[in-house]
Structure formats: structure tokens, C-alpha cells
XYZ file of N, CA and C in Angstrom:
870
model
N 160.868 85.994 110.073
C 159.476 85.656 109.759
C 158.826 84.886 110.915
N 159.599 84.036 111.552
C 159.072 83.306 112.711
C 158.744 84.268 113.845
N 159.611 85.231 114.084
C 159.346 86.195 115.161
C 158.078 87.012 114.890
N 157.813 87.256 113.622
C 156.588 87.993 113.284
C 155.352 87.177 113.651
N 155.386 85.894 113.442
C 154.271 85.036 113.844
C 154.074 85.061 115.356
N 155.165 84.997 116.092
C 155.069 85.005 117.556
C 154.487 86.319 118.048
N 154.905 87.413 117.436
C 154.392 88.721 117.850
C 152.893 88.842 117.583
N 152.449 88.389 116.451
C 151.021 88.476 116.134
C 150.188 87.541 117.007
N 150.702 86.384 117.318
C 149.964 85.478 118.198
C 149.836 86.058 119.597
N 150.868 86.665 120.110
C 150.788 87.284 121.437
C 149.819 88.470 121.448
N 149.761 89.194 120.346
C 148.838 90.327 120.268
C 147.386 89.854 120.268
N 147.116 88.745 119.645
C 145.755 88.181 119.658
C 145.378 87.744 121.071
N 146.288 87.097 121.764
C 145.990 86.653 123.128
C 145.777 87.837 124.070
N 146.551 88.894 123.906
C 146.392 90.067 124.764
C 145.054 90.763 124.523
N 144.672 90.885 123.290
C 143.379 91.512 123.000
C 142.214 90.671 123.500
N 142.355 89.370 123.531
C 141.297 88.521 124.079
C 141.194 88.680 125.586
N 142.298 88.852 126.256
C 142.258 89.059 127.710
C 141.582 90.386 128.059
N 141.728 91.392 127.219
C 141.019 92.644 127.466
C 139.505 92.462 127.361
N 139.061 91.679 126.417
C 137.626 91.384 126.315
C 137.158 90.608 127.530
N 137.975 89.694 127.985
C 137.602 88.876 129.140
C 137.379 89.728 130.385
N 138.160 90.767 130.570
C 137.981 91.657 131.726
C 136.638 92.365 131.663
N 136.261 92.846 130.495
C 134.987 93.559 130.357
C 133.796 92.619 130.497
N 133.954 91.373 130.083
C 132.869 90.410 130.265
C 132.619 90.134 131.741
N 133.681 89.997 132.502
C 133.505 89.794 133.945
C 132.873 91.011 134.604
N 133.222 92.182 134.127
C 132.610 93.397 134.670
C 131.108 93.408 134.418
N 130.685 92.960 133.277
C 129.251 92.897 133.006
C 128.567 91.849 133.865
N 129.213 90.732 134.099
C 128.623 89.720 134.981
C 128.366 90.280 136.377
N 129.249 91.140 136.850
C 129.099 91.694 138.201
C 127.989 92.744 138.287
N 127.685 93.415 137.203
C 126.649 94.453 137.233
C 125.236 93.889 137.142
N 125.079 92.732 136.565
C 123.734 92.200 136.315
C 122.971 91.902 137.607
N 123.550 91.274 138.650
C 122.755 91.024 139.874
C 122.203 92.300 140.494
N 122.988 93.360 140.567
C 122.471 94.616 141.115
C 121.359 95.200 140.240
N 121.493 95.043 138.956
C 120.450 95.535 138.052
C 119.152 94.751 138.226
N 119.253 93.452 138.426
C 118.061 92.629 138.624
C 117.336 93.021 139.908
N 118.065 93.236 140.972
C 117.442 93.608 142.239
C 116.759 94.976 142.153
N 117.348 95.888 141.426
C 116.738 97.218 141.300
C 115.446 97.157 140.502
N 115.445 96.415 139.412
C 114.236 96.318 138.587
C 113.155 95.531 139.310
N 113.532 94.524 140.070
C 112.554 93.705 140.779
C 111.767 94.522 141.794
N 112.376 95.550 142.363
C 111.682 96.371 143.355
C 110.559 97.199 142.744
N 110.608 97.462 141.442
C 109.583 98.289 140.795
C 108.696 97.484 139.853
N 109.240 96.443 139.245
C 108.483 95.632 138.286
C 108.385 94.215 138.815
N 107.532 94.041 139.805
C 107.400 92.729 140.450
C 106.654 91.728 139.577
N 105.863 92.224 138.609
C 105.060 91.318 137.787
C 105.802 90.853 136.538
N 106.999 91.350 136.310
C 107.768 90.972 135.119
C 108.747 89.866 135.480
N 108.221 88.783 135.950
C 109.069 87.700 136.438
C 109.741 86.963 135.286
N 109.050 86.799 134.181
C 109.601 86.037 133.068
C 110.833 86.713 132.465
N 110.783 88.021 132.332
C 111.923 88.741 131.763
C 113.117 88.685 132.707
N 112.859 88.829 133.997
C 113.949 88.793 134.970
C 114.603 87.415 135.015
N 113.804 86.373 134.952
C 114.359 85.025 134.984
C 115.176 84.727 133.725
N 114.757 85.273 132.588
C 115.527 85.045 131.356
C 116.906 85.701 131.434
N 116.986 86.862 132.089
C 118.284 87.523 132.246
C 119.180 86.718 133.181
N 118.603 86.221 134.260
C 119.389 85.434 135.217
C 119.914 84.156 134.564
N 119.054 83.489 133.780
C 119.471 82.254 133.134
C 120.539 82.503 132.072
N 120.405 83.581 131.314
C 121.403 83.896 130.288
C 122.746 84.238 130.920
N 122.722 84.920 132.043
C 123.980 85.235 132.729
C 124.658 83.967 133.235
N 123.870 83.042 133.789
C 124.441 81.795 134.294
C 125.086 80.986 133.166
N 124.441 80.950 132.004
C 125.021 80.206 130.880
C 126.322 80.845 130.392
N 126.359 82.178 130.368
C 127.571 82.863 129.920
C 128.724 82.637 130.888
N 128.425 82.630 132.190
C 129.478 82.402 133.185
C 130.016 80.981 133.080
N 129.118 80.024 132.843
C 129.563 78.636 132.729
C 130.477 78.438 131.511
N 130.123 79.061 130.407
C 130.978 78.955 129.221
C 132.315 79.649 129.457
N 132.273 80.764 130.160
C 133.496 81.518 130.423
C 134.467 80.739 131.305
N 133.927 80.025 132.273
C 134.779 79.295 133.210
C 135.142 77.899 132.721
N 134.536 77.450 131.644
C 134.806 76.099 131.154
C 136.197 76.036 130.521
N 136.950 74.956 130.768
C 138.282 74.830 130.155
C 138.155 74.542 128.652
N 139.057 75.108 127.916
C 139.053 74.873 126.470
C 137.948 75.609 125.728
N 137.430 76.649 126.302
C 136.370 77.405 125.610
C 136.953 78.107 124.381
N 136.119 78.319 123.421
C 136.530 78.988 122.191
C 135.803 80.331 122.069
N 136.360 81.267 121.323
C 135.656 82.537 121.124
C 134.291 82.362 120.472
N 134.134 81.360 119.650
C 132.830 81.136 119.028
C 131.787 80.737 120.063
N 132.133 79.843 120.975
C 131.198 79.451 122.035
C 130.878 80.623 122.956
N 131.897 81.382 123.295
C 131.666 82.534 124.159
C 130.808 83.589 123.455
N 130.980 83.731 122.164
C 130.178 84.699 121.427
C 128.702 84.347 121.414
N 128.356 83.072 121.276
C 126.942 82.677 121.308
C 126.327 82.937 122.671
N 127.064 82.619 123.741
C 126.535 82.843 125.092
C 126.376 84.335 125.380
N 127.332 85.133 124.960
C 127.231 86.575 125.196
C 126.128 87.208 124.347
N 125.879 86.656 123.188
C 124.789 87.177 122.364
C 123.432 86.956 123.011
N 123.222 85.788 123.604
C 121.965 85.529 124.309
C 121.801 86.450 125.516
N 122.894 86.702 126.217
C 122.830 87.599 127.368
C 122.531 89.038 126.932
N 123.101 89.474 125.841
C 122.830 90.828 125.353
C 121.377 90.986 124.929
N 120.809 89.953 124.316
C 119.396 90.024 123.947
C 118.484 90.111 125.157
N 118.790 89.369 126.220
C 117.979 89.435 127.444
C 118.087 90.802 128.111
N 119.268 91.377 128.115
C 119.430 92.709 128.704
C 118.688 93.778 127.900
N 118.671 93.647 126.594
C 117.926 94.608 125.777
C 116.436 94.556 126.071
N 115.903 93.364 126.257
C 114.484 93.250 126.615
C 114.209 93.816 128.004
N 115.176 93.671 128.901
C 114.995 94.219 130.246
C 114.958 95.749 130.216
N 115.843 96.360 129.464
C 115.839 97.821 129.378
C 114.612 98.338 128.628
N 114.132 97.574 127.672
C 112.899 97.978 126.992
C 111.700 97.884 127.924
N 111.719 96.907 128.827
C 110.639 96.787 129.803
C 110.622 97.964 130.765
N 111.775 98.494 131.080
C 111.843 99.614 132.023
C 111.166 100.866 131.495
N 110.951 100.961 130.187
C 110.267 102.128 129.631
C 108.809 102.198 130.060
N 108.241 101.078 130.479
C 106.839 101.070 130.911
C 106.657 101.495 132.362
N 107.732 101.752 133.069
C 107.657 102.113 134.490
C 108.368 103.454 134.688
N 107.617 104.549 134.701
C 108.255 105.869 134.889
C 109.004 105.999 136.213
N 108.491 105.342 137.257
C 109.175 105.422 138.550
C 110.544 104.763 138.490
N 110.640 103.643 137.772
C 111.921 102.956 137.628
C 112.897 103.782 136.794
N 112.404 104.431 135.772
C 113.287 105.237 134.929
C 113.850 106.448 135.655
N 113.121 106.916 136.656
C 113.595 108.076 137.419
C 114.415 107.694 138.646
N 114.584 106.393 138.885
C 115.362 105.950 140.036
C 116.850 106.184 139.782
N 117.524 106.793 140.748
C 118.932 107.142 140.569
C 119.818 105.900 140.505
N 119.509 104.893 141.292
C 120.309 103.670 141.277
C 120.202 102.961 139.926
N 118.999 102.914 139.390
C 118.808 102.273 138.086
C 119.530 103.047 136.981
N 119.459 104.358 137.022
C 120.134 105.167 136.009
C 121.650 104.993 136.067
N 122.186 104.881 137.287
C 123.624 104.680 137.428
C 124.051 103.318 136.879
N 123.271 102.282 137.184
C 123.578 100.955 136.662
C 123.453 100.914 135.139
N 122.489 101.629 134.622
C 122.315 101.663 133.175
C 123.499 102.339 132.481
N 123.999 103.411 133.068
C 125.169 104.080 132.488
C 126.401 103.182 132.539
N 126.603 102.506 133.665
C 127.757 101.609 133.769
C 127.648 100.437 132.792
N 126.429 99.930 132.630
C 126.240 98.826 131.687
C 126.491 99.283 130.246
N 126.059 100.491 129.922
C 126.288 101.020 128.575
C 127.778 101.215 128.303
N 128.502 101.740 129.282
C 129.948 101.918 129.113
C 130.656 100.576 128.954
N 130.214 99.583 129.712
C 130.822 98.253 129.596
C 130.572 97.647 128.225
N 129.352 97.810 127.720
C 129.033 97.303 126.381
C 129.883 97.986 125.315
N 130.115 99.274 125.474
C 130.952 99.987 124.501
C 132.394 99.481 124.526
N 132.904 99.221 125.715
C 134.277 98.710 125.797
C 134.376 97.289 125.241
N 133.343 96.494 125.441
C 133.346 95.144 124.860
C 133.340 95.217 123.337
N 132.536 96.133 122.785
C 132.483 96.284 121.325
C 133.823 96.763 120.770
N 134.467 97.710 121.466
C 135.773 98.186 121.005
C 136.833 97.090 121.096
N 136.827 96.318 122.193
C 137.773 95.218 122.326
C 137.535 94.130 121.295
N 136.277 93.905 120.949
C 135.974 92.888 119.936
C 136.509 93.303 118.566
N 136.382 94.573 118.230
C 136.924 95.041 116.949
C 138.452 94.917 116.915
N 139.083 95.258 118.040
C 140.543 95.165 118.094
C 141.004 93.711 117.998
N 140.306 92.823 118.686
C 140.665 91.404 118.652
C 140.474 90.824 117.251
N 139.344 91.123 116.621
C 139.080 90.574 115.286
C 140.076 91.110 114.253
N 140.525 92.361 114.436
C 141.537 92.883 113.524
C 142.860 92.145 113.639
N 143.268 91.824 114.859
C 144.506 91.067 115.049
C 144.375 89.638 114.531
N 143.192 89.053 114.725
C 142.967 87.698 114.205
C 143.023 87.695 112.683
N 142.472 88.706 112.066
C 142.491 88.782 110.603
C 143.927 88.888 110.074
N 144.747 89.677 110.754
C 146.132 89.824 110.307
C 146.905 88.511 110.452
N 146.665 87.807 111.568
C 147.359 86.534 111.774
C 146.898 85.483 110.775
N 145.598 85.397 110.550
C 145.081 84.393 109.612
C 145.553 84.661 108.178
N 145.648 85.923 107.820
C 146.137 86.251 106.476
C 147.593 85.823 106.304
N 148.379 85.997 107.357
C 149.786 85.607 107.284
C 149.938 84.093 107.255
N 149.067 83.392 107.958
C 149.141 81.929 107.953
C 148.820 81.370 106.571
N 147.925 82.003 105.847
C 147.494 81.487 104.547
C 148.326 82.013 103.379
N 149.097 83.067 103.583
C 149.835 83.683 102.480
C 151.158 82.948 102.236
N 151.623 83.076 101.012
C 152.928 82.504 100.627
C 153.964 83.624 100.630
N 155.179 83.398 101.139
C 155.756 82.117 101.610
C 155.657 81.916 103.116
N 154.919 82.842 103.804
C 154.835 82.705 105.263
C 154.082 81.451 105.679
N 153.246 80.898 104.804
C 152.521 79.680 105.173
C 153.466 78.493 105.352
N 154.639 78.551 104.752
C 155.614 77.468 104.945
C 156.128 77.471 106.385
N 156.426 78.656 106.900
C 156.870 78.752 108.296
C 155.740 78.372 109.238
N 154.509 78.759 108.897
C 153.369 78.422 109.760
C 153.170 76.917 109.842
N 153.343 76.210 108.745
C 153.189 74.761 108.778
C 154.339 74.088 109.521
N 155.507 74.658 109.457
C 156.653 74.063 110.132
C 156.546 74.198 111.646
N 156.042 75.347 112.130
C 156.009 75.601 113.575
C 154.591 75.576 114.154
N 153.657 75.038 113.405
C 152.294 74.789 113.896
C 151.559 76.074 114.284
N 151.734 77.107 113.502
C 150.911 78.302 113.701
C 149.594 78.112 112.940
N 148.501 78.173 113.647
C 147.187 77.920 113.053
C 146.328 79.184 113.086
N 145.225 79.114 112.382
C 144.286 80.244 112.326
C 143.487 80.330 113.624
N 143.168 81.534 114.019
C 142.374 81.785 115.219
C 140.921 82.088 114.840
N 140.019 81.927 115.808
C 138.592 82.172 115.582
C 138.237 83.625 115.900
N 137.275 84.132 115.149
C 136.762 85.479 115.406
C 135.783 85.451 116.573
N 135.651 86.592 117.217
C 134.704 86.735 118.333
C 133.510 87.547 117.827
N 132.439 86.853 117.505
C 131.222 87.468 116.990
C 130.078 87.191 117.950
N 129.328 88.246 118.250
C 128.175 88.107 119.137
C 126.971 87.700 118.320
N 126.434 86.536 118.622
C 125.240 86.043 117.942
C 124.031 86.471 118.756
N 123.443 87.615 118.399
C 122.316 88.172 119.144
C 121.035 87.862 118.394
N 120.246 86.876 118.846
C 118.993 86.591 118.138
C 117.987 87.716 118.261
N 118.072 88.512 119.326
C 117.117 89.607 119.474
C 117.333 90.716 118.470
N 118.563 90.830 117.927
C 118.823 91.893 116.955
C 118.198 91.600 115.607
N 117.795 90.328 115.359
C 117.199 89.974 114.081
C 115.683 90.023 114.102
N 115.086 90.374 115.246
C 113.631 90.461 115.307
C 113.154 91.652 114.502
N 112.128 91.430 113.700
C 111.592 92.525 112.883
C 110.807 93.483 113.760
N 110.960 94.739 113.482
C 110.236 95.772 114.211
C 108.850 95.894 113.608
N 107.824 95.777 114.440
C 106.444 95.847 113.983
C 105.817 97.123 114.512
N 105.403 97.979 113.603
C 104.797 99.263 113.964
C 103.329 99.242 113.593
N 102.475 99.731 114.496
C 101.039 99.801 114.280
C 100.640 101.268 114.285
N 100.191 101.745 113.139
C 99.799 103.140 113.008
C 98.277 103.289 113.012
N 97.553 102.344 113.582
C 96.099 102.436 113.591
C 95.601 103.580 114.447
N 96.364 103.932 115.495
C 95.940 105.037 116.346
C 96.061 106.375 115.643
N 96.899 106.444 114.608
C 97.068 107.701 113.883
C 96.053 107.850 112.768
N 95.725 106.758 112.068
C 94.818 106.835 110.932
C 93.378 106.560 111.305
N 93.125 105.987 112.487
C 91.763 105.690 112.880
C 91.239 104.393 112.309
N 92.085 103.589 111.673
C 91.677 102.328 111.091
C 92.426 101.210 111.777
N 91.947 99.974 111.549
C 92.566 98.813 112.149
C 93.891 98.504 111.501
N 94.664 97.590 112.075
C 95.973 97.287 111.497
C 95.887 96.587 110.159
N 94.703 95.979 109.840
C 94.576 95.259 108.591
C 94.033 96.120 107.468
N 93.563 97.309 107.790
C 92.974 98.162 106.763
C 94.058 98.768 105.912
N 93.762 98.878 104.633
C 94.700 99.459 103.692
C 93.944 100.423 102.796
N 94.605 101.487 102.438
C 94.012 102.477 101.550
C 94.242 102.050 100.113
N 93.165 101.964 99.322
C 93.251 101.527 97.945
C 93.699 102.665 97.066
N 94.648 102.398 96.224
C 95.143 103.435 95.315
C 94.132 103.646 94.197
N 93.845 104.890 93.897
C 92.912 105.246 92.841
C 93.633 106.105 91.829
N 93.576 105.676 90.567
C 94.231 106.440 89.521
C 93.476 107.731 89.271
N 94.180 108.872 89.109
C 93.477 110.141 88.911
C 92.720 110.214 87.604
N 93.084 109.390 86.585
C 92.384 109.419 85.310
C 91.309 108.352 85.198
N 91.130 107.559 86.261
C 90.141 106.502 86.215
C 88.754 107.079 86.377
N 87.756 106.432 85.730
C 86.368 106.896 85.807
C 85.550 106.120 86.815
N 86.152 105.156 87.507
C 85.404 104.380 88.483
C 85.143 105.204 89.721
N 83.928 105.202 90.192
C 83.555 105.927 91.392
C 83.307 107.386 91.172
N 83.434 107.897 89.918
C 83.204 109.302 89.651
C 81.774 109.510 89.206
N 81.372 110.749 89.082
C 80.030 111.094 88.655
C 79.843 110.665 87.212
N 78.682 110.070 86.831
C 78.476 109.645 85.444
C 78.663 110.810 84.488
N 79.435 110.545 83.412
C 79.671 111.590 82.431
C 80.826 112.493 82.755
N 81.452 112.297 83.901
C 82.561 113.154 84.313
C 83.745 112.268 84.660
N 84.946 112.718 84.368
C 86.157 112.002 84.744
C 86.618 112.462 86.098
N 87.530 111.651 86.707
C 88.025 112.001 88.041
C 88.992 113.151 88.004
N 89.650 113.404 86.873
C 90.646 114.462 86.830
C 90.300 115.623 85.938
N 89.150 115.570 85.214
C 88.812 116.643 84.290
C 87.333 116.917 84.372
N 86.897 118.190 84.272
C 85.466 118.495 84.327
C 84.750 118.200 83.030
N 85.453 117.881 81.937
C 84.794 117.620 80.683
C 84.162 116.239 80.704
N 83.032 116.131 80.075
C 82.294 114.874 80.040
C 82.810 114.020 78.904
N 82.811 112.698 79.104
C 83.179 111.766 78.054
C 82.030 110.799 77.886
N 81.820 110.377 76.658
C 80.681 109.515 76.381
C 81.041 108.049 76.434
N 82.326 107.720 76.193
C 82.739 106.322 76.153
C 83.851 106.094 77.157
N 83.578 105.687 78.387
C 84.659 105.379 79.328
C 85.399 104.125 78.905
N 86.612 103.966 79.427
C 87.433 102.806 79.071
C 86.806 101.542 79.623
N 86.620 100.477 78.794
C 86.012 99.231 79.297
C 86.975 98.468 80.172
N 86.435 97.616 81.013
C 87.239 96.763 81.873
C 87.850 95.648 81.036
N 89.141 95.305 81.281
C 89.772 94.236 80.490
C 89.194 92.880 80.836
N 89.006 92.049 79.806
C 88.554 90.685 79.980
C 89.742 89.767 80.244
N 89.518 88.566 80.782
C 90.629 87.628 81.018
C 91.354 87.308 79.722
N 92.658 87.446 79.734
C 93.466 87.194 78.563
C 93.726 88.392 77.702
N 93.092 89.529 78.016
C 93.304 90.747 77.257
C 94.214 91.680 78.017
N 94.894 92.562 77.284
C 95.755 93.560 77.920
C 94.907 94.680 78.473
N 95.401 95.292 79.514
C 94.654 96.362 80.166
C 94.614 97.576 79.266
N 93.488 98.287 79.191
C 93.400 99.487 78.355
C 94.205 100.611 78.951
N 94.372 101.655 78.133
C 95.068 102.835 78.603
C 94.215 103.562 79.615
N 94.876 104.177 80.571
C 94.140 104.881 81.618
C 93.443 106.123 81.076
N 94.045 106.813 80.113
C 93.476 108.056 79.632
C 92.613 107.752 78.422
N 91.332 108.029 78.478
C 90.376 107.784 77.418
C 90.249 109.013 76.547
N 90.119 108.779 75.213
C 89.936 109.882 74.285
C 88.450 110.126 74.100
N 88.015 111.363 74.060
C 86.588 111.636 73.832
C 86.208 111.265 72.412
N 84.928 110.904 72.217
C 84.457 110.481 70.905
C 84.468 111.604 69.896
N 84.268 112.809 70.311
C 84.255 113.944 69.391
C 84.792 115.161 70.101
N 85.373 116.050 69.337
C 85.909 117.284 69.875
C 85.015 118.439 69.449
N 84.786 119.401 70.259
C 83.953 120.546 69.875
C 84.693 121.399 68.853
N 83.926 121.793 67.795
C 84.489 122.640 66.737
C 84.360 124.087 67.129
N 85.359 124.857 66.749
C 85.351 126.275 67.086
C 84.447 127.037 66.129
N 83.706 127.998 66.606
C 82.797 128.816 65.815
C 83.599 129.848 65.041
N 83.260 130.030 63.744
C 83.977 131.074 62.965
C 83.652 132.452 63.483
N 84.630 133.322 63.383
C 84.422 134.685 63.833
C 83.582 135.463 62.824
N 82.709 136.243 63.346
C 81.850 137.069 62.499
C 82.617 138.283 62.025
N 82.436 138.578 60.718
C 83.074 139.750 60.155
C 82.248 140.992 60.438
N 82.934 142.038 60.744
C 82.260 143.305 61.046
C 81.911 143.990 59.743
N 80.621 144.223 59.500
C 80.157 144.901 58.298
C 80.283 146.397 58.471
N 80.743 147.079 57.445
C 80.820 148.547 57.560
C 79.433 149.156 57.616
N 79.299 150.216 58.310
C 77.969 150.853 58.399
C 77.543 151.394 57.051
N 76.248 151.471 56.863
C 75.685 151.978 55.596
C 75.995 153.441 55.425
N 76.202 153.829 54.145
C 76.469 155.226 53.846
C 75.211 156.055 54.066
N 75.457 157.182 54.573
C 74.316 158.072 54.848
C 74.488 158.767 56.151
N 73.726 159.771 56.334
C 73.748 160.571 57.548
C 75.132 161.128 57.825
N 75.926 161.298 56.772
C 77.238 161.919 56.943
C 78.290 161.019 57.555
N 77.973 159.689 57.691
C 78.938 158.764 58.278
C 79.783 158.133 57.197
N 81.001 157.799 57.538
C 81.948 157.202 56.606
C 82.187 155.737 56.954
N 82.490 154.950 55.945
C 82.838 153.553 56.189
C 84.239 153.427 56.726
N 84.509 152.289 57.383
C 85.820 152.059 57.956
C 86.837 151.875 56.847
N 87.953 152.605 56.977
C 89.041 152.467 56.003
C 88.820 153.238 54.722
N 87.751 154.031 54.554
C 87.488 154.795 53.337
C 87.676 156.262 53.615
N 88.192 156.954 52.621
C 88.360 158.384 52.753
C 87.068 159.084 52.359
N 86.780 160.077 53.140
C 85.528 160.801 52.877
C 85.624 161.690 51.653
N 84.506 161.835 50.964
C 84.416 162.717 49.783
C 83.572 163.908 50.135
N 83.873 165.063 49.617
C 83.090 166.257 49.981
C 81.688 166.178 49.434
N 80.779 166.720 50.137
C 79.384 166.789 49.704
C 79.245 167.852 48.633
N 78.375 167.544 47.697
C 78.136 168.517 46.645
C 77.411 169.718 47.203
N 77.813 170.856 46.779
C 77.177 172.087 47.223
C 77.730 172.634 48.488
N 78.670 172.002 49.065
C 79.271 172.488 50.296
C 80.719 172.798 50.035
N 81.285 173.618 50.835
C 82.680 174.015 50.659
C 83.664 173.136 51.371
N 83.204 172.037 51.833
C 84.092 171.149 52.557
C 84.881 170.277 51.605
N 86.060 169.899 52.068
C 86.942 169.050 51.281
C 86.950 167.634 51.840
N 87.185 166.704 50.952
C 87.287 165.319 51.400
C 88.577 165.073 52.137
N 88.542 164.086 53.013
C 89.729 163.765 53.779
C 90.775 163.169 52.865
N 91.992 163.680 53.021
C 93.099 163.135 52.235
C 93.262 163.764 50.874
N 92.389 164.699 50.419
C 92.521 165.349 49.123
C 93.159 166.705 49.298
N 94.010 167.147 48.339
C 94.642 168.465 48.465
C 93.633 169.571 48.247
N 93.921 170.698 48.849
C 92.995 171.843 48.714
C 93.079 172.434 47.312
N 91.953 172.951 46.816
C 91.884 173.561 45.470
C 92.610 174.886 45.456
N 93.171 175.274 44.264
C 93.898 176.522 44.118
C 92.951 177.697 44.179
N 93.367 178.775 44.842
C 92.480 179.948 44.896
C 92.356 180.587 43.525
N 91.210 181.251 43.300
C 90.936 181.897 42.005
C 91.725 183.168 41.819
N 92.130 183.835 42.884
C 92.899 185.059 42.758
C 94.348 184.735 42.463
N 94.993 185.683 41.805
C 96.404 185.513 41.454
C 97.268 185.689 42.668
N 98.480 185.227 42.519
C 99.417 185.344 43.601
C 99.878 186.775 43.724
N 100.305 187.145 44.924
C 100.791 188.508 45.157
C 102.054 188.743 44.359
N 102.119 189.924 43.698
C 103.306 190.296 42.927
C 103.294 189.812 41.513
N 102.314 189.101 41.031
C 102.238 188.600 39.653
C 101.111 189.328 38.956
N 101.367 190.024 37.840
C 100.283 190.754 37.166
C 99.267 189.813 36.601
N 98.028 190.191 36.654
C 96.977 189.327 36.102
C 97.107 189.254 34.606
N 96.756 188.194 33.998
C 96.847 188.067 32.546
C 95.864 189.003 31.855
N 96.292 189.495 30.628
C 95.418 190.380 29.850
C 94.312 189.582 29.234
N 93.101 190.084 29.432
C 91.963 189.370 28.878
C 91.909 189.442 27.379
N 92.454 190.628 26.786
C 92.448 190.775 25.331
C 93.879 190.711 24.851
N 94.257 189.701 24.129
C 95.636 189.619 23.722
C 96.024 190.673 22.727
N 95.027 191.282 22.026
C 95.381 192.282 21.040
C 95.654 193.640 21.597
N 95.215 193.950 22.756
C 95.440 195.243 23.365
C 96.686 195.202 24.201
N 97.455 196.285 24.097
C 98.675 196.301 24.931
C 98.350 196.563 26.373
N 99.152 196.200 27.119
C 98.978 196.373 28.559
C 99.170 197.795 28.960
N 98.805 198.146 30.124
C 98.973 199.502 30.620
C 100.426 199.854 30.759
N 100.696 201.117 30.484
C 102.038 201.605 30.560
C 102.253 202.311 31.846
């Protein structure tokens, strides 16, 4: 168990030395970056001086005896914020952005920042494992006996990362930054033509009143005072009898004196006898022909 503590402590120290190498690499790139930007942005003296001052403070903390990761993290956070403002300033100078020396320094600075971030994650992971072992039972007994203590995390305190982003869309809408569009309810009658609602072409006679202090707000949708009644359908009258016309749904009857038959009635039997049947004798007393 003691050997495990020694191994974890050595791993924390090794990961911190890797971060230290990348920090020195960033210190060496900043002077060349300042000289390149100064050649194109001579009027941005305040931003350049802030980067120089932040670098000097970080170097002093780095070289100070007994420095802690917490102190180094605050100094590196201030330096990172100054560098971010410097790169944002370069966006206003197209000539500087197209300079090959500046682009090369920017790529090297980005790679260095990535390696610092990766080393910081690795270091904090080892610190977390060691601190957990120091506080856990029964390994905490060995830690107290041999003076194994908790290590500090390396966190970059970047005040520039907490600045709120402010966007102004006045150039897109044509209004000032303080102008706001008022929401209008589609069922509200305010600002609409008298007698007409904003969402319906039907007229209403009683719009919703405005609420008085202490009263609850009325419903947005107002009910009309009266509804239009539907007109009854007219019944179709059958045409008058006459002129040979028939009423709807009635069967026609034959006219007197004509040989026509009414619709739907069977035809009358013919007066002549059927073929092959002798006619009846008119005189029942006389015998039929032989």
C-alpha cells in the first residue's frame, strides 16, 4: 500500500513537469507574436501592453520558489484572456490576417494551448486518484503515518471566458438596440378595425373590457352577443294539375275519351277471345254447331 502511494505521487509530479514544458513554450512564442502584430496594428497599444504585462506576471510566478498549481493557474488564466483579446483584435486587420508569419505563430500558439489543456486533464486525473486514496479507508492510515497529503488541482482562472457575449441586431431589423417588438395576441381587438376582430372577419358588438386594478384579466376570446339563425328551407310545391302535367311522385291517370293508359296500371283485356278457344254461345238453349 505504501508503494502505491509513492507511485501515484511520482505520477502527479511527472504530469506537472509536462505542463511546465508547454508553459515555457508559450512564453517563448509571445514576444514574436507581439512584434508581428505591432507592425500592422500600431494604434492598439493598450492590448499589446496587457499581453506583455500578463506574460511577465506568469513568468514571475513560474520562477518563484514554492509556487503552487493554484497560483500558476490564476496567472496563466490572465495570460490566456489577454491572448484571446489579441487574436480577436487581429480580425479587424485583413493585412495582418493574411501575413504568413502571423499565421504560423497563431498555429503554433494553438497547438501549444491544446497540449497545455491535454496535460492539465492528465494532471488533474492523477491528482484526483491520489487525493481519493489519501481520504479513503484504510489507505488513509498509511497516508497519515508517512505524511502523504492531498495535491492541488491545476485550473485556469480565465476572467475573459466569463464575459457575456453582447449581440446587436439593429443592422438587421432597422431599429435601435433598445427597440423591442410588442407581442400582439391574434384574438385581441386592440388596434383592429371597429367592429372587426384581429383574427376573424365576423363583427362583434361587445369587445372584451380592459381589466381594472384588482380584477382578473378577461378571456382573450370574446363571445358574440347573438348568433345568426339559419333560414328554414322552402318546400317545393307540386305544380298545378292541368295542361297534361303530372305532380311529383303521383302516377298519371288516363284521360277520359282517350285510349291512353295511366302510368303503372295494367292494360285492359282485349274484347276478342283468345286463339283456339270457341266463343261462348249467345243462346244457351240452342245447341252449338256440329
